[in-house]
mmCIF file of C-alpha atoms in Angstrom:
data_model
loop_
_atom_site.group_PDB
_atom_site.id
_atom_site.type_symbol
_atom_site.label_atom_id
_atom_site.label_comp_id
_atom_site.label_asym_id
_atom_site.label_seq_id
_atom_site.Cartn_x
_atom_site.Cartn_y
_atom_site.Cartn_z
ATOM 1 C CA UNK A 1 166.825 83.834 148.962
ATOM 2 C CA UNK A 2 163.767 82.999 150.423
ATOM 3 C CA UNK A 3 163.789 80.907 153.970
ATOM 4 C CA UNK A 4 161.194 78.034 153.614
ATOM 5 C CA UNK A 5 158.979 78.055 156.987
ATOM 6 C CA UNK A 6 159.454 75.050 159.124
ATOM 7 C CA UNK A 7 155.675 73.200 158.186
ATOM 8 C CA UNK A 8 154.825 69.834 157.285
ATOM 9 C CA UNK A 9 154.312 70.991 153.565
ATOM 10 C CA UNK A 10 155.533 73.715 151.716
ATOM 11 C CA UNK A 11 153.629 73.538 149.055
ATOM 12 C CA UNK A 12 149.795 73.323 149.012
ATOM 13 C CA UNK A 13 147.953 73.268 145.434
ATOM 14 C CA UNK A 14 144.639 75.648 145.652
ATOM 15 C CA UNK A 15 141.727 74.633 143.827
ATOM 16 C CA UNK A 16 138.670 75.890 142.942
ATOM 17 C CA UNK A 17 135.220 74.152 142.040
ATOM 18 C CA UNK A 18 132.084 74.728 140.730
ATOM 19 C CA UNK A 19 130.528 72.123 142.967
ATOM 20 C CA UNK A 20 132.987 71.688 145.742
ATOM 21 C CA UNK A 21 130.920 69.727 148.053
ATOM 22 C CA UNK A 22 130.777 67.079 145.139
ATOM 23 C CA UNK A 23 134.434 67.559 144.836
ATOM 24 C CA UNK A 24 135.294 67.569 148.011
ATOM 25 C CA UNK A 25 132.820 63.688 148.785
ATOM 26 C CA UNK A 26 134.797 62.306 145.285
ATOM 27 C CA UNK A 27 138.543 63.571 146.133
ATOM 28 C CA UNK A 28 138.002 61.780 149.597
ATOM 29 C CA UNK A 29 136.189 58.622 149.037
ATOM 30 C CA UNK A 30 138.010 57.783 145.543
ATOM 31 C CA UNK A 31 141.929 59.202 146.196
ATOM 32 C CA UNK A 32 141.812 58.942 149.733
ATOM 33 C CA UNK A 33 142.140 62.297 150.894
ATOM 34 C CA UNK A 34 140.448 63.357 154.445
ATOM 35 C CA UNK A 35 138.725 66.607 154.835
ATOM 36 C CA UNK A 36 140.162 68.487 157.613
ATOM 37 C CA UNK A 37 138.771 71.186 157.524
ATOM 38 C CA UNK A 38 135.564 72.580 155.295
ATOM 39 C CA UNK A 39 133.888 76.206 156.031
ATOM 40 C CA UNK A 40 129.951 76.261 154.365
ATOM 41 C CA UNK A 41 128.918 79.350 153.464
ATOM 42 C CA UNK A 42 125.126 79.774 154.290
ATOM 43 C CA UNK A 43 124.298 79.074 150.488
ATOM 44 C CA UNK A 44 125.995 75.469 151.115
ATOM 45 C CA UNK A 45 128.662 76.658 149.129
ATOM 46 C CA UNK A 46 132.258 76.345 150.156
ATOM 47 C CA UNK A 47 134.552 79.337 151.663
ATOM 48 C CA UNK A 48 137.581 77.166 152.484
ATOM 49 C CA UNK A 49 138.188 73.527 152.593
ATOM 50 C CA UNK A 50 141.570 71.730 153.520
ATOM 51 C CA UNK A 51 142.056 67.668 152.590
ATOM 52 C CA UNK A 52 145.001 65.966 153.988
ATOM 53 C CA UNK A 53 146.884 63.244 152.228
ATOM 54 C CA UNK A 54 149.461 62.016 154.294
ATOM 55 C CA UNK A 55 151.871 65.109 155.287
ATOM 56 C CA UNK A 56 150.328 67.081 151.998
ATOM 57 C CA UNK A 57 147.277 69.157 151.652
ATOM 58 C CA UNK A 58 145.579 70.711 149.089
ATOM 59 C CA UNK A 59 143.166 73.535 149.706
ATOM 60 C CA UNK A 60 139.786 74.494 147.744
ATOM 61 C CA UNK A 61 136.914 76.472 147.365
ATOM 62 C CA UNK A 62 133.859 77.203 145.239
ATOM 63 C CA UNK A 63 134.271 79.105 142.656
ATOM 64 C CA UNK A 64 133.353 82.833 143.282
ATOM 65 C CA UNK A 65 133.585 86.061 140.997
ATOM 66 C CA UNK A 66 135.935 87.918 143.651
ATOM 67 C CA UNK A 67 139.341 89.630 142.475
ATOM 68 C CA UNK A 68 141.461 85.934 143.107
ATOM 69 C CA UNK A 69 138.440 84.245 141.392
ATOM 70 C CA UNK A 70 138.743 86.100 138.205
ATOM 71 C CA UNK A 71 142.723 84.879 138.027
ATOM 72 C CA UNK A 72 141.265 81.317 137.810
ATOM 73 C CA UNK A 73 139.642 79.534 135.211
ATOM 74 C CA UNK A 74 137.721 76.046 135.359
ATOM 75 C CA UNK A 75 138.762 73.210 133.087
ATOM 76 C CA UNK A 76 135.204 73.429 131.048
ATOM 77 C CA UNK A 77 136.024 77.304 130.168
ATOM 78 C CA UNK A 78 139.252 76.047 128.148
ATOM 79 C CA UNK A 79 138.093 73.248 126.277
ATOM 80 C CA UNK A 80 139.278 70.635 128.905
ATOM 81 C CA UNK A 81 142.785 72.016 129.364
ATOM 82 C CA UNK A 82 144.551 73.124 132.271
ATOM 83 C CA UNK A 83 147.936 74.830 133.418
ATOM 84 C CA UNK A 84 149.007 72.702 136.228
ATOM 85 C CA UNK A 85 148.022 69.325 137.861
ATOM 86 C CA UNK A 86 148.738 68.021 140.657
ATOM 87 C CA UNK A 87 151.088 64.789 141.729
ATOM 88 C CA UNK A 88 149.619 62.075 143.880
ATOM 89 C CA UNK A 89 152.049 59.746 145.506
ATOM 90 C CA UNK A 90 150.109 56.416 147.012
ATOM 91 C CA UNK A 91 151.369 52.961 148.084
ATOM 92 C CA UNK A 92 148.693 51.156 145.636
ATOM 93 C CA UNK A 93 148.683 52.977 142.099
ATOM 94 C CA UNK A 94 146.508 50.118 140.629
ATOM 95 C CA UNK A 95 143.959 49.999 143.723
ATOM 96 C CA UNK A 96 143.538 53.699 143.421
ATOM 97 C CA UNK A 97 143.072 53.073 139.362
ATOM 98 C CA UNK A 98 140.309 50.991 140.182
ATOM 99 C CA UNK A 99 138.071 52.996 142.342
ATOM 100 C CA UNK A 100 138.814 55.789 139.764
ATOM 101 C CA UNK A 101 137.099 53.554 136.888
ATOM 102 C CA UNK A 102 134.373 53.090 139.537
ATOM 103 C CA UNK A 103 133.657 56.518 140.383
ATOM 104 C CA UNK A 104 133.492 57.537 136.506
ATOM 105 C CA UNK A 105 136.604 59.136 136.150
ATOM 106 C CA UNK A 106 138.353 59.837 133.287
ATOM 107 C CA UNK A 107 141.908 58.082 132.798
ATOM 108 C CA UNK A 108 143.578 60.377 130.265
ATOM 109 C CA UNK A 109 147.102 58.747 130.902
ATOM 110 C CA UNK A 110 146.638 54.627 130.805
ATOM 111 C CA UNK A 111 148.102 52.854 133.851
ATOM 112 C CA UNK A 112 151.635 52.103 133.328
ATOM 113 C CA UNK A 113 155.064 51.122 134.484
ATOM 114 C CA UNK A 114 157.361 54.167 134.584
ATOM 115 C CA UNK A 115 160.849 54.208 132.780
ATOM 116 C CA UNK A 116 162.503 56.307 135.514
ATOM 117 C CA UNK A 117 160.645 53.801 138.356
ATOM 118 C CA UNK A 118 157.258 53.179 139.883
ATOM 119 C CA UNK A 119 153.738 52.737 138.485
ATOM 120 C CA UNK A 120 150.633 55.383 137.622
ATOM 121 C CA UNK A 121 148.311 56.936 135.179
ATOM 122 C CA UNK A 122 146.745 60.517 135.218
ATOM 123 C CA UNK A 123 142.882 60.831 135.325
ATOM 124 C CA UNK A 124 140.080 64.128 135.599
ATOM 125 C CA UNK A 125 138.359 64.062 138.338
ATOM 126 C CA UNK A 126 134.626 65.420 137.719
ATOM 127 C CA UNK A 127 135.192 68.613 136.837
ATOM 128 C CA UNK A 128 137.942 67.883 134.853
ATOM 129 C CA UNK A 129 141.031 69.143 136.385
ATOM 130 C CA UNK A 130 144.107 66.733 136.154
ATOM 131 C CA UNK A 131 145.578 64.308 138.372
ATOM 132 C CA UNK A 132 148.728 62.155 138.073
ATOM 133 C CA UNK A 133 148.783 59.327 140.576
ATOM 134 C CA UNK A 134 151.360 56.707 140.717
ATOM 135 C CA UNK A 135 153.906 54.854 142.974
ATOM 136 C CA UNK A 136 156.613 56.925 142.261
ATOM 137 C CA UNK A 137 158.444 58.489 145.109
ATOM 138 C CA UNK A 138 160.760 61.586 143.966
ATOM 139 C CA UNK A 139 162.230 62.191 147.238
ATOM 140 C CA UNK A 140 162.844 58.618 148.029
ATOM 141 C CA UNK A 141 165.162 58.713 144.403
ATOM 142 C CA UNK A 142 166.928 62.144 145.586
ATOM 143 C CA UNK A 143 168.166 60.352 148.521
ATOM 144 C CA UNK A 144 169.384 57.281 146.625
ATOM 145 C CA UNK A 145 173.468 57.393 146.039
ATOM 146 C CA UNK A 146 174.362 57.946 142.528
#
Protein backbone atom coordinates (compact mmCIF):
# COMPACT_ATOMS: atom_id res chain seq x y z
CA UNK A 1 0.00 0.00 0.00
CA UNK A 2 1.00 3.21 -0.94
CA UNK A 3 1.98 5.91 2.01
CA UNK A 4 0.21 9.26 1.13
CA UNK A 5 2.96 12.17 1.58
CA UNK A 6 2.25 14.51 4.37
CA UNK A 7 1.01 17.83 1.91
CA UNK A 8 -1.80 20.04 2.12
CA UNK A 9 -3.46 18.16 -0.91
CA UNK A 10 -3.06 14.94 -2.23
CA UNK A 11 -4.67 15.25 -5.07
CA UNK A 12 -4.13 18.01 -7.70
CA UNK A 13 -6.29 17.82 -11.09
CA UNK A 14 -3.86 18.79 -14.22
CA UNK A 15 -5.28 20.64 -16.94
CA UNK A 16 -4.44 21.64 -20.10
CA UNK A 17 -5.63 24.68 -22.36
CA UNK A 18 -5.55 25.95 -25.56
CA UNK A 19 -5.53 29.50 -24.28
CA UNK A 20 -4.38 29.21 -20.74
CA UNK A 21 -3.77 32.76 -20.04
CA UNK A 22 -7.61 33.22 -20.81
CA UNK A 23 -8.17 30.29 -18.62
CA UNK A 24 -6.13 31.01 -16.14
CA UNK A 25 -7.85 35.34 -15.87
CA UNK A 26 -11.60 33.35 -16.01
CA UNK A 27 -10.83 30.36 -13.39
CA UNK A 28 -9.59 33.23 -11.00
CA UNK A 29 -11.85 36.13 -11.34
CA UNK A 30 -15.18 33.92 -11.81
CA UNK A 31 -14.47 30.65 -9.24
CA UNK A 32 -12.19 32.35 -7.12
CA UNK A 33 -9.11 30.61 -7.54
CA UNK A 34 -5.60 32.62 -7.04
CA UNK A 35 -2.74 32.04 -9.31
CA UNK A 36 0.23 31.09 -7.40
CA UNK A 37 2.31 30.41 -9.51
CA UNK A 38 2.35 30.87 -13.63
CA UNK A 39 5.71 30.18 -15.81
CA UNK A 40 5.33 32.17 -19.57
CA UNK A 41 7.06 30.67 -22.06
CA UNK A 42 8.64 33.38 -24.39
CA UNK A 43 5.68 32.79 -26.95
CA UNK A 44 3.28 34.02 -23.95
CA UNK A 45 2.24 30.65 -23.74
CA UNK A 46 2.06 28.78 -20.49
CA UNK A 47 4.76 26.05 -19.18
CA UNK A 48 3.24 25.59 -15.71
CA UNK A 49 0.66 27.37 -13.77
CA UNK A 50 -0.59 26.49 -10.14
CA UNK A 51 -4.17 28.18 -8.73
CA UNK A 52 -4.94 27.74 -5.17
CA UNK A 53 -8.41 27.33 -3.81
CA UNK A 54 -8.33 27.14 -0.29
CA UNK A 55 -5.93 24.05 0.75
CA UNK A 56 -6.53 22.58 -3.07
CA UNK A 57 -4.75 23.31 -6.23
CA UNK A 58 -5.11 22.50 -9.56
CA UNK A 59 -2.26 22.74 -12.01
CA UNK A 60 -2.31 23.69 -15.92
CA UNK A 61 -0.65 24.34 -18.94
CA UNK A 62 -1.04 25.13 -22.63
CA UNK A 63 -1.57 22.65 -24.63
CA UNK A 64 1.65 21.32 -26.38
CA UNK A 65 2.28 18.30 -28.86
CA UNK A 66 4.97 16.68 -26.38
CA UNK A 67 4.72 12.82 -25.38
CA UNK A 68 2.18 13.82 -22.05
CA UNK A 69 0.38 16.19 -24.51
CA UNK A 70 -0.58 13.56 -26.93
CA UNK A 71 -2.30 11.47 -23.76
CA UNK A 72 -4.67 14.50 -23.49
CA UNK A 73 -7.41 15.60 -25.46
CA UNK A 74 -9.39 19.06 -25.33
CA UNK A 75 -13.13 19.08 -24.82
CA UNK A 76 -13.72 20.56 -28.60
CA UNK A 77 -11.77 17.33 -30.10
CA UNK A 78 -14.65 15.01 -28.54
CA UNK A 79 -17.68 16.70 -29.34
CA UNK A 80 -17.91 18.52 -25.91
CA UNK A 81 -17.29 15.47 -23.74
CA UNK A 82 -14.84 14.80 -21.22
CA UNK A 83 -13.49 11.93 -18.85
CA UNK A 84 -13.24 13.62 -15.59
CA UNK A 85 -14.29 16.98 -13.96
CA UNK A 86 -13.40 18.42 -11.28
CA UNK A 87 -15.36 19.16 -7.71
CA UNK A 88 -15.50 22.68 -6.39
CA UNK A 89 -16.46 23.06 -2.79
CA UNK A 90 -17.39 27.00 -1.93
CA UNK A 91 -19.30 28.62 0.96
CA UNK A 92 -21.75 30.53 -1.64
CA UNK A 93 -22.92 27.98 -4.47
CA UNK A 94 -25.52 30.57 -5.73
CA UNK A 95 -23.00 33.68 -5.63
CA UNK A 96 -20.54 31.65 -7.58
CA UNK A 97 -23.69 30.66 -10.06
CA UNK A 98 -24.06 34.14 -10.68
CA UNK A 99 -20.75 35.39 -11.76
CA UNK A 100 -20.72 32.15 -13.88
CA UNK A 101 -23.94 33.47 -15.90
CA UNK A 102 -21.93 36.72 -16.05
CA UNK A 103 -18.81 35.53 -17.41
CA UNK A 104 -20.75 33.44 -20.23
CA UNK A 105 -20.46 30.19 -18.90
CA UNK A 106 -22.27 27.38 -19.66
CA UNK A 107 -24.50 25.77 -16.76
CA UNK A 108 -24.95 22.21 -18.01
CA UNK A 109 -26.31 21.01 -14.52
CA UNK A 110 -29.17 23.73 -13.26
CA UNK A 111 -28.59 25.04 -9.72
CA UNK A 112 -30.13 22.83 -7.26
CA UNK A 113 -30.66 21.53 -3.79
CA UNK A 114 -28.89 18.18 -3.34
CA UNK A 115 -30.76 15.00 -1.98
CA UNK A 116 -27.72 13.75 -0.04
CA UNK A 117 -27.16 17.69 1.35
CA UNK A 118 -25.91 21.03 0.13
CA UNK A 119 -26.52 23.14 -2.99
CA UNK A 120 -24.69 23.35 -6.72
CA UNK A 121 -24.85 23.02 -10.42
CA UNK A 122 -22.03 21.99 -12.91
CA UNK A 123 -21.01 24.51 -15.68
CA UNK A 124 -17.99 24.60 -18.79
CA UNK A 125 -15.83 26.96 -18.34
CA UNK A 126 -14.61 28.48 -21.86
CA UNK A 127 -13.09 25.83 -23.26
CA UNK A 128 -15.48 23.54 -22.22
CA UNK A 129 -14.12 21.30 -19.65
CA UNK A 130 -16.54 20.51 -16.68
CA UNK A 131 -16.98 21.85 -13.37
CA UNK A 132 -19.29 20.84 -10.49
CA UNK A 133 -19.55 23.51 -7.84
CA UNK A 134 -21.76 23.35 -4.91
CA UNK A 135 -21.98 23.63 -1.05
CA UNK A 136 -21.53 20.24 -0.40
CA UNK A 137 -18.81 19.23 1.95
CA UNK A 138 -17.87 15.32 1.65
CA UNK A 139 -15.46 15.30 4.38
CA UNK A 140 -17.53 17.33 6.70
CA UNK A 141 -20.40 14.17 6.14
CA UNK A 142 -17.52 11.40 6.71
CA UNK A 143 -16.98 12.83 10.03
CA UNK A 144 -20.66 13.03 10.98
CA UNK A 145 -21.75 9.90 13.44
CA UNK A 146 -23.95 7.50 11.77
Amino acid sequence: MTIPRQTRATIMPCLRYRDAPAAIEWLCSTLGFEATLVVRNEDGTVAHAQLSYGNGMIMLGSVFDTDYGRLLKQPSETGGFVTQGAYLAVNDADRVHERVMDAGGEVVLPLQDEDYGGRGFTCRDPEGHVWSIGTYDPWAEAERPR
